[in-house]
Amino acid sequence: MEILHISAECYPVAKVGGLGDVVGALPKYQHQLGSIAKVVIPAYRTKYFETHEFDVVHQAGMWLGHDWYHFNVLKERSNELGFDLYLVDIPGLLDTPGVYGYPNDTERFLAFQIAVLDWINEWQHLPDVIHCHDHHTGLIPFLLSYGYKYTRLKEVPSVLTIHNAQYQGQFGWDKLYLIPSFDLWKSGLLDWGGAINPLAAAIKCAWRVTTVSPGYLEELFSNANGLESLISHERGKTIGILNGIDTLVWDPSIDTMLPLNYDIDTVNEGKQENKQRLCERFGLDSSLPLISFIGRLVGDKGADLLPEIISRSLHELPGEVNFLVLGSGEPHVEWSLQQTRQTVSYGFNVHIGYNEPLSHLIYAGSDFLLMPSRVEPCGLNQLYALRYGTVPMVRSTGGLKDTVVDFGDKNGFGIRFNQAGVWDVCYSVKRAIELYHDTTHLQAVRLQGMRIDHSWGSSAQQYLDMYNSMK
Ligand code: ADP
Ligand code: GLC
């Protein structure tokens, strides 16, 4: 079976969050299960792009509305990723240093989708499955079915994976002229709430729709940022498949980004050494419990709650706990974390920015990883934390609910709370400190978490079974 994944991100080529991790890992494991998995993403000017060699496998031009763009499809030469990687290079649109956040993102991702479809249209054989990820690739299932120039691709099964339904990529009908010609009677399939909505269009047109955890799918029926009725209507073709983690990248015993590697037998010494380094670097006291946060500093992650959680905990429990935050995002959250850093004299530090090696050190060197998410379709951080012997503290929502059991319950290995609110989190901070001082219990909780197998094996097989069900 040949699967083509189409995405905006793929680790280590271009990553903003978990989408990149998933698209960089799932195809590798599908390959191991005997499928041919290929990935195509835009050719942003990332470090990976600049430091690798590519062959041009397709050259063409395309109209985006009234503008003509040349594009190349490049294939990474060494095949080092465990799957075939293709990059779509569109100078003037996709040759940006970053992935998102440009004023013409609608045009950029539309052009990407058109270029990918034009390219596949030229293939001698056709892929068995076209697997789209999130709204950036959401118009593809529609165009496969109704785009005049893609009739050859009409019967290719398409899958949409929703990594996050909060982001839908809507744009106005005034931009309809940018979309390649299609049967206009089908325009309604593009519409949701009076706008062209790529995520909604994909939910309507893809043969199957998956979410990145079963719990998130259940939530979407009643809470999907306006798409609830649509998801409920399409319920019959939906399935929740829990993300896995790439155990070749996320393994404390071989992780080259750690000062000291460790495994389940050496976890105490290993974490102590990594914690020591981390605390020295950030001016924290390594004898105290260290609670960290890693992620996008946005409301969905509950990041706006952090300043108050941190100042209140340090005020009520002076000298009893440390906090460390790594992230970037909304300017007011970044600002207020930096303000908090200045007002509390000890016990807290923050690194604003994106830093992959530092994230690995934090997973390894922290005692607890806090995730007060309001929305969390799967969440990978808690899975990485577990593998590194770090106890996750999570709000009971989406994939967090599916993957973390409170240590107060049988065989538990984490801390759960119900509300994304300061009071609930502060209460959990107290529970974390108590657990930290009960060293035997902490050790048992830690080992319990480290033993869980979250590798991709079974989830990759579930995807293959789903593809087979479309035959
Ligand atoms: P989301 O995709 O919603 O941001 P996930 O939990 O699925 O959340 O994945 C987040 C991924 O991005 C993880 O690999 C995490 O370590 C990484 N990450 C997030 N913020 C940063 C940062 N500032 N520096 C380094 N890695 C980060
Ligand atoms: C999204 C979600 C996150 C999930 C990731 C990978 O970014 O916000 O919860 O883990 O996609 O599927």
Coordinates of C-alpha atoms and ligand atoms in Angstrom, one line a residue:
M1 CA 0.0 0.0 0.0
E2 CA 1.3 3.5 -0.9
I3 CA 0.3 6.3 1.4
L4 CA 1.0 10.0 0.7
H5 CA 0.9 12.2 3.7
I6 CA 0.3 15.9 3.0
S7 CA 1.1 18.3 5.8
A8 CA 2.3 21.8 6.7
E9 CA 4.9 20.3 9.2
C10 CA 7.2 17.3 9.5
Y11 CA 9.9 16.9 12.1
P12 CA 12.9 17.4 11.8
V13 CA 12.3 19.4 8.6
A14 CA 9.8 21.9 9.9
K15 CA 8.1 21.8 13.3
V16 CA 6.0 24.2 15.2
G17 CA 4.2 21.7 17.5
G18 CA 2.9 18.1 17.7
L19 CA 1.7 18.0 14.1
G20 CA 5.4 18.0 13.1
D21 CA 6.2 15.2 15.5
V22 CA 3.3 13.0 14.2
V23 CA 4.0 13.5 10.5
G24 CA 7.7 12.9 11.2
A25 CA 7.0 9.6 12.9
L26 CA 3.9 7.9 11.7
P27 CA 5.2 7.3 8.1
K28 CA 8.3 5.8 9.5
Y29 CA 6.3 3.2 11.5
Q30 CA 4.0 2.6 8.5
H31 CA 7.1 1.8 6.5
Q32 CA 8.2 -0.7 9.1
L33 CA 4.8 -2.3 8.8
G34 CA 5.4 -2.9 5.1
S35 CA 3.7 0.1 3.5
I36 CA 5.3 2.7 1.3
A37 CA 4.7 6.0 3.1
K38 CA 5.7 9.3 1.6
V39 CA 5.5 12.8 3.0
V40 CA 5.1 16.1 1.2
I41 CA 5.4 19.5 2.9
P42 CA 6.3 23.0 1.7
A43 CA 10.0 23.8 1.1
Y44 CA 10.3 26.5 3.8
R45 CA 13.8 27.8 4.3
T46 CA 14.5 26.0 7.5
K47 CA 17.8 24.8 8.8
Y48 CA 17.1 21.3 7.5
F49 CA 16.4 22.6 4.0
E50 CA 19.6 24.6 4.0
T51 CA 21.7 21.7 5.2
H52 CA 20.4 18.8 3.0
E53 CA 20.6 17.9 -0.6
F54 CA 17.6 17.4 -2.9
D55 CA 16.8 16.2 -6.4
V56 CA 14.3 18.0 -8.5
V57 CA 11.6 15.4 -9.4
H58 CA 9.0 17.7 -10.9
Q59 CA 9.0 21.2 -12.4
A60 CA 5.9 23.1 -13.5
G61 CA 3.9 26.3 -13.2
M62 CA 0.5 27.0 -11.9
W63 CA -2.1 29.7 -11.7
L64 CA -3.2 31.0 -8.3
G65 CA -6.0 33.3 -9.3
H66 CA -4.5 35.8 -11.7
D67 CA -0.9 35.1 -10.6
W68 CA 1.4 32.6 -12.2
Y69 CA 4.0 30.7 -10.0
H70 CA 6.7 28.3 -11.0
F71 CA 7.2 25.4 -8.6
N72 CA 9.5 22.5 -8.1
V73 CA 9.0 19.3 -6.2
L74 CA 12.2 18.3 -4.5
K75 CA 13.1 14.9 -3.0
E76 CA 15.5 14.5 -0.2
R77 CA 18.5 12.6 -1.5
S78 CA 19.7 10.5 1.4
N79 CA 16.4 9.0 2.5
E80 CA 17.6 9.4 6.1
L81 CA 14.2 9.9 7.6
G82 CA 12.8 6.4 7.1
F83 CA 10.4 7.5 4.5
D84 CA 10.5 9.5 1.2
L85 CA 10.4 13.2 1.8
Y86 CA 9.2 15.6 -0.8
L87 CA 9.2 19.4 -0.6
V88 CA 7.2 21.7 -2.7
D89 CA 9.2 24.8 -3.5
I90 CA 7.2 27.9 -4.6
P91 CA 9.5 30.9 -4.7
G92 CA 7.6 34.0 -3.6
L93 CA 5.1 32.1 -1.4
L94 CA 6.6 29.2 0.5
D95 CA 10.3 30.1 0.6
T96 CA 9.8 31.7 4.1
P97 CA 12.0 31.0 7.2
G98 CA 8.9 30.2 9.3
V99 CA 5.9 27.9 8.8
Y100 CA 2.8 30.0 9.7
G101 CA 1.9 33.5 10.7
Y102 CA 2.3 35.3 7.3
P103 CA -0.5 37.7 6.1
N104 CA -0.8 35.6 2.9
D105 CA -1.1 32.2 4.7
T106 CA -4.3 31.5 2.8
E107 CA -2.6 31.9 -0.6
R108 CA 0.5 30.1 0.6
F109 CA -1.3 26.9 1.6
L110 CA -3.8 27.1 -1.3
A111 CA -0.8 27.2 -3.7
F112 CA 0.8 24.3 -1.8
Q113 CA -2.3 22.2 -2.2
I114 CA -2.7 23.0 -5.9
A115 CA 1.0 22.2 -6.6
V116 CA 0.7 18.9 -4.8
L117 CA -2.4 17.9 -6.7
D118 CA -0.9 19.0 -10.0
W119 CA 2.1 16.9 -9.3
I120 CA 0.2 13.8 -8.3
N121 CA -1.9 14.2 -11.4
E122 CA 1.3 13.6 -13.4
W123 CA 2.3 10.4 -11.6
Q124 CA 2.2 7.3 -13.7
H125 CA 0.6 5.3 -11.0
L126 CA -1.7 6.7 -8.3
P127 CA -1.2 6.4 -4.5
D128 CA -3.5 4.1 -2.6
V129 CA -4.4 6.7 0.0
I130 CA -4.0 10.5 0.2
H131 CA -3.7 11.4 3.9
C132 CA -4.3 15.1 4.7
H133 CA -3.4 16.7 8.1
D134 CA -5.3 19.7 9.5
H135 CA -6.9 22.6 7.6
H136 CA -3.8 23.6 5.6
T137 CA -4.5 20.6 3.4
G138 CA -8.2 20.5 3.9
L139 CA -9.3 21.5 0.3
I140 CA -7.6 18.5 -1.1
P141 CA -10.4 15.9 -0.5
F142 CA -12.8 18.4 -2.1
L143 CA -10.6 19.0 -5.2
L144 CA -9.9 15.3 -5.6
S145 CA -13.7 14.7 -5.9
Y146 CA -14.8 17.9 -7.8
G147 CA -11.8 19.7 -9.3
Y148 CA -12.1 19.6 -13.1
K149 CA -8.4 19.1 -13.7
Y150 CA -8.1 16.3 -11.2
T151 CA -10.7 13.8 -12.6
R152 CA -8.0 11.2 -12.9
L153 CA -7.6 11.3 -9.1
K154 CA -11.3 11.1 -8.4
E155 CA -11.2 7.5 -7.0
V156 CA -8.2 8.0 -4.8
P157 CA -9.4 7.5 -1.2
S158 CA -8.7 10.5 1.0
V159 CA -8.3 10.7 4.8
L160 CA -8.3 13.8 7.0
T161 CA -6.6 13.7 10.4
I162 CA -7.8 16.5 12.7
H163 CA -5.0 17.5 15.0
N164 CA -6.8 20.5 16.2
A165 CA -10.3 21.7 15.3
Q166 CA -9.7 25.1 16.9
Y167 CA -7.9 26.1 13.7
Q168 CA -10.0 25.9 10.5
G169 CA -8.3 28.1 8.0
Q170 CA -11.5 30.1 7.0
F171 CA -11.4 32.7 4.3
G172 CA -14.0 34.8 2.5
W173 CA -15.9 33.9 -0.6
D174 CA -14.2 36.8 -2.3
K175 CA -11.2 34.5 -2.7
L176 CA -13.1 31.7 -4.5
Y177 CA -11.3 32.6 -7.7
L178 CA -8.1 31.3 -6.2
I179 CA -9.5 27.7 -6.1
P180 CA -9.0 25.7 -9.4
S181 CA -12.3 25.3 -11.4
F182 CA -14.7 22.8 -10.0
D183 CA -18.4 21.8 -10.4
L184 CA -20.0 25.0 -9.0
W185 CA -23.0 23.0 -7.9
K186 CA -20.7 21.6 -5.2
S187 CA -19.8 25.0 -3.7
G188 CA -21.9 24.3 -0.6
L189 CA -19.3 21.7 0.4
L190 CA -16.8 24.5 0.9
D191 CA -19.0 26.6 3.0
W192 CA -19.4 26.8 6.8
G193 CA -21.0 29.8 8.4
G194 CA -20.8 31.9 5.3
A195 CA -17.1 31.5 4.7
I196 CA -14.9 29.0 2.8
N197 CA -13.8 26.7 5.6
P198 CA -11.1 24.2 4.6
L199 CA -11.4 22.1 7.7
A200 CA -15.2 21.8 7.3
A201 CA -14.8 21.0 3.6
A202 CA -12.4 18.2 4.5
I203 CA -14.7 16.8 7.1
K204 CA -17.5 16.7 4.5
C205 CA -15.4 15.3 1.6
A206 CA -12.7 13.0 3.0
W207 CA -13.5 9.3 2.9
R208 CA -12.5 8.9 6.6
V209 CA -11.9 11.5 9.3
T210 CA -9.6 10.7 12.3
T211 CA -8.8 12.6 15.5
V212 CA -5.6 12.2 17.4
S213 CA -7.3 10.6 20.4
P214 CA -10.6 8.8 21.0
G215 CA -11.4 11.2 23.9
Y216 CA -11.0 14.2 21.6
L217 CA -13.4 12.8 19.1
E218 CA -16.1 12.4 21.8
E219 CA -15.5 16.0 22.9
L220 CA -15.8 17.3 19.3
F221 CA -19.5 16.2 19.1
S222 CA -20.3 18.9 21.6
N223 CA -17.3 21.3 21.5
A224 CA -15.6 21.8 18.1
N225 CA -15.3 25.5 17.7
G226 CA -18.6 25.7 15.7
L227 CA -18.2 22.4 13.8
E228 CA -20.2 20.3 16.3
S229 CA -23.2 19.6 14.2
L230 CA -21.0 18.8 11.1
I231 CA -18.9 16.3 13.1
S232 CA -22.0 14.7 14.5
H233 CA -23.5 14.5 11.0
E234 CA -20.4 12.8 9.7
R235 CA -20.0 10.6 12.8
G236 CA -20.2 7.4 10.7
K237 CA -16.8 8.0 9.0
T238 CA -14.9 9.2 12.1
I239 CA -12.5 7.3 14.3
G240 CA -10.2 8.4 17.1
I241 CA -6.7 7.0 16.9
L242 CA -4.3 7.9 19.8
N243 CA -1.0 9.4 18.7
G244 CA 2.2 7.5 19.5
I245 CA 5.7 8.8 20.2
D246 CA 8.8 8.3 18.1
T247 CA 10.8 6.2 20.5
L248 CA 13.9 6.6 18.3
V249 CA 13.9 10.3 19.0
W250 CA 12.3 10.3 22.5
D251 CA 14.4 7.9 24.6
P252 CA 16.4 9.0 27.6
S253 CA 18.9 6.2 27.2
I254 CA 20.0 7.3 23.7
D255 CA 18.9 11.0 23.6
T256 CA 22.0 12.9 22.3
M257 CA 20.6 16.2 23.7
L258 CA 21.0 15.1 27.3
P259 CA 24.2 15.6 29.4
L260 CA 23.6 12.1 31.0
N261 CA 21.6 9.3 29.5
Y262 CA 19.5 7.0 31.7
D263 CA 17.0 4.2 31.6
I264 CA 14.4 2.8 34.0
D265 CA 17.2 1.2 36.1
T266 CA 19.3 4.3 36.4
V267 CA 16.5 6.9 36.4
N268 CA 17.3 8.4 39.8
E269 CA 20.9 9.2 39.1
G270 CA 20.1 10.2 35.5
K271 CA 17.3 12.6 36.4
Q272 CA 19.3 14.1 39.3
E273 CA 22.3 14.9 37.0
N274 CA 20.0 16.4 34.3
K275 CA 18.1 18.4 36.9
Q276 CA 21.3 19.7 38.4
R277 CA 22.5 21.0 35.0
L278 CA 19.1 22.5 34.3
C279 CA 18.8 24.2 37.6
E280 CA 22.3 25.6 37.4
R281 CA 21.5 27.0 34.0
F282 CA 18.3 28.7 35.2
G283 CA 19.4 29.7 38.8
L284 CA 17.0 27.2 40.5
D285 CA 17.5 25.1 43.6
S286 CA 17.9 21.5 42.5
S287 CA 16.9 20.2 46.0
L288 CA 13.3 21.4 45.5
P289 CA 10.7 19.8 43.3
L290 CA 10.8 21.3 39.8
I291 CA 7.6 21.8 37.9
S292 CA 8.0 22.7 34.2
F293 CA 5.8 23.8 31.3
I294 CA 6.8 23.4 27.7
G295 CA 4.6 24.6 24.9
R296 CA 2.8 27.3 22.8
L297 CA 1.9 30.2 25.1
V298 CA -1.7 30.4 24.0
G299 CA -5.1 30.2 25.8
D300 CA -5.8 26.6 24.6
K301 CA -2.8 25.5 26.5
G302 CA -3.8 27.4 29.6
A303 CA -0.6 29.3 29.4
D304 CA -2.3 32.6 30.5
L305 CA -2.9 31.0 33.9
L306 CA 0.8 30.3 34.5
P307 CA 1.8 33.7 35.9
E308 CA -0.8 33.6 38.6
I309 CA -0.3 29.9 39.4
I310 CA 3.4 30.5 39.8
S311 CA 3.2 33.7 41.9
R312 CA 0.5 32.3 44.1
S313 CA 2.3 29.0 44.7
L314 CA 5.6 30.7 45.5
H315 CA 3.8 33.1 47.8
E316 CA 1.9 30.4 49.7
L317 CA 4.8 27.8 49.6
P318 CA 8.0 29.9 49.8
G319 CA 11.2 27.9 49.3
E320 CA 9.2 24.7 48.6
V321 CA 9.0 24.5 44.8
N322 CA 10.6 25.7 41.6
F323 CA 8.9 26.5 38.3
L324 CA 10.4 26.7 34.8
V325 CA 8.6 27.7 31.6
L326 CA 9.8 27.2 27.9
G327 CA 7.6 28.5 25.2
S328 CA 6.6 31.3 22.8
G329 CA 3.2 32.6 21.7
E330 CA 0.8 35.4 22.5
P331 CA 2.8 38.5 23.4
H332 CA 0.7 39.3 26.5
V333 CA 1.5 35.9 28.0
E334 CA 5.2 36.2 27.2
W335 CA 5.2 39.7 28.7
S336 CA 3.4 38.6 31.9
L337 CA 5.7 35.6 32.4
Q338 CA 8.7 37.9 32.1
Q339 CA 7.1 40.3 34.6
T340 CA 6.5 37.5 37.0
R341 CA 10.1 36.5 36.6
Q342 CA 11.1 40.0 37.7
T343 CA 8.7 40.2 40.7
V344 CA 9.4 36.9 42.3
S345 CA 12.9 36.8 43.5
Y346 CA 13.5 33.1 43.4
G347 CA 11.9 29.8 42.4
F348 CA 11.0 30.7 38.8
N349 CA 12.6 31.2 35.4
V350 CA 11.4 31.4 31.9
H351 CA 12.9 30.9 28.5
I352 CA 10.9 32.6 25.8
G353 CA 11.5 31.0 22.4
Y354 CA 11.5 27.7 20.6
N355 CA 14.4 25.5 21.6
E356 CA 14.3 21.8 20.8
P357 CA 17.5 20.7 22.8
L358 CA 16.3 22.6 25.8
S359 CA 12.9 20.9 25.7
H360 CA 14.7 17.5 25.9
L361 CA 16.7 18.6 28.9
I362 CA 13.5 19.9 30.6
Y363 CA 11.7 16.6 30.1
A364 CA 14.6 14.8 31.6
G365 CA 15.5 17.2 34.4
S366 CA 12.1 18.1 35.7
D367 CA 10.1 16.2 38.4
F368 CA 6.7 17.3 37.1
L369 CA 5.4 18.6 33.8
L370 CA 2.4 20.8 34.0
M371 CA -0.3 20.9 31.2
P372 CA -3.3 23.0 32.3
S373 CA -4.8 22.8 28.8
R374 CA -8.3 24.1 28.0
V375 CA -8.2 22.1 24.7
E376 CA -5.8 19.2 24.1
P377 CA -6.6 17.0 21.1
C378 CA -3.9 14.5 22.1
G379 CA -0.9 16.2 23.7
L380 CA 2.6 14.7 23.2
N381 CA 4.3 16.4 26.0
Q382 CA 2.8 14.2 28.7
L383 CA 3.9 11.1 26.7
Y384 CA 7.4 12.4 26.4
A385 CA 7.4 13.3 30.1
L386 CA 6.3 9.8 31.1
R387 CA 9.1 8.2 29.1
Y388 CA 11.6 10.5 30.8
G389 CA 10.3 9.6 34.3
T390 CA 8.7 13.0 34.8
V391 CA 5.2 13.0 36.4
P392 CA 2.6 14.7 34.2
M393 CA 0.2 17.1 35.9
V394 CA -2.7 17.5 33.4
R395 CA -6.2 18.9 33.1
S396 CA -8.7 16.1 32.4
T397 CA -9.5 16.8 28.8
G398 CA -9.1 15.3 25.3
G399 CA -6.0 13.1 24.9
L400 CA -4.7 14.0 28.4
K401 CA -7.7 12.2 29.9
D402 CA -7.0 9.2 27.6
T403 CA -3.4 8.9 28.6
V404 CA -2.9 10.0 32.2
V405 CA -4.2 8.1 35.3
D406 CA -4.1 10.0 38.7
F407 CA -1.6 8.5 41.2
G408 CA -4.5 8.3 43.7
D409 CA -6.1 5.7 41.4
K410 CA -5.0 2.1 40.9
N411 CA -1.7 1.9 39.0
G412 CA -1.8 5.7 38.6
F413 CA 1.2 7.6 37.4
G414 CA 0.2 11.2 37.1
I415 CA -1.7 14.1 38.6
R416 CA -5.1 15.1 37.2
F417 CA -7.3 18.1 37.8
N418 CA -10.7 19.0 36.4
Q419 CA -10.6 22.8 35.8
A420 CA -8.2 24.9 33.8
G421 CA -8.2 27.4 36.7
V422 CA -5.7 28.7 39.1
W423 CA -7.3 27.2 42.2
D424 CA -7.3 23.6 40.8
V425 CA -3.8 23.8 39.5
C426 CA -2.4 25.3 42.8
Y427 CA -4.1 22.4 44.7
S428 CA -2.3 20.0 42.3
V429 CA 1.0 21.8 43.0
K430 CA 0.5 21.0 46.7
R431 CA -0.1 17.4 45.8
A432 CA 3.0 17.3 43.7
I433 CA 5.1 18.6 46.5
E434 CA 3.7 16.0 48.9
L435 CA 4.4 13.3 46.4
Y436 CA 8.0 14.6 45.9
H437 CA 8.7 14.2 49.6
D438 CA 7.3 10.7 49.7
T439 CA 10.3 9.3 47.9
T440 CA 9.1 5.6 47.8
H441 CA 5.8 6.6 46.4
L442 CA 7.3 9.0 43.9
Q443 CA 9.7 6.3 42.7
A444 CA 6.8 3.8 42.2
V445 CA 4.7 6.4 40.3
R446 CA 7.7 7.3 38.1
L447 CA 8.5 3.7 37.2
Q448 CA 4.9 3.0 36.5
G449 CA 4.8 5.8 34.0
M450 CA 8.1 4.8 32.4
R451 CA 6.9 1.3 31.8
I452 CA 4.0 2.4 29.6
D453 CA 4.5 1.7 25.9
H454 CA 3.3 4.7 23.9
S455 CA 5.3 3.8 20.8
W456 CA 3.6 4.0 17.4
G457 CA 3.3 0.3 16.8
S458 CA -0.4 -0.3 17.5
S459 CA -1.6 3.1 16.3
A460 CA 0.2 2.8 13.0
Q461 CA -1.5 -0.5 12.6
Q462 CA -4.9 1.1 13.3
Y463 CA -4.3 3.6 10.5
L464 CA -3.5 0.7 8.1
D465 CA -6.6 -1.1 9.1
M466 CA -8.6 2.1 8.5
Y467 CA -7.1 2.5 5.0
N468 CA -7.9 -1.1 4.2
S469 CA -11.5 -0.5 5.3
M470 CA -11.8 2.0 2.4
K471 CA -11.0 -0.5 -0.3
Ligands
ADP1 P1 0.8 21.3 20.2 O1 1.0 20.6 18.9 O2 -0.7 21.6 20.4 O3 1.6 22.5 20.3 P2 1.8 18.8 21.5 O4 1.8 18.4 22.9 O5 1.1 17.8 20.6 O6 1.1 20.3 21.4 O7 3.2 19.0 20.9 C1 4.1 20.0 21.2 C2 5.4 19.7 20.6 O8 6.2 20.9 20.5 C3 6.3 18.8 21.6 O9 7.2 18.1 20.8 C4 7.0 19.9 22.4 O10 8.1 19.4 23.1 C5 7.3 20.9 21.4 N1 7.4 22.3 21.8 C6 6.4 23.2 22.1 N2 6.9 24.4 22.4 C7 8.2 24.3 22.4 C8 9.3 25.2 22.6 N3 9.1 26.4 22.9 N4 10.6 24.7 22.4 C9 10.8 23.4 22.0 N5 9.8 22.5 21.8 C10 8.6 23.0 22.0
GLC2 C1 -2.2 19.4 17.7 C2 -2.8 19.3 19.1 C3 -2.1 18.4 20.0 C4 -1.7 17.1 19.3 C5 -0.9 17.5 18.1 C6 -0.4 16.2 17.3 O1 -1.3 20.4 17.6 O2 -3.0 20.6 19.7 O3 -2.9 18.1 21.2 O4 -0.9 16.3 20.2 O5 -1.7 18.2 17.2 O6 -1.5 15.4 16.9

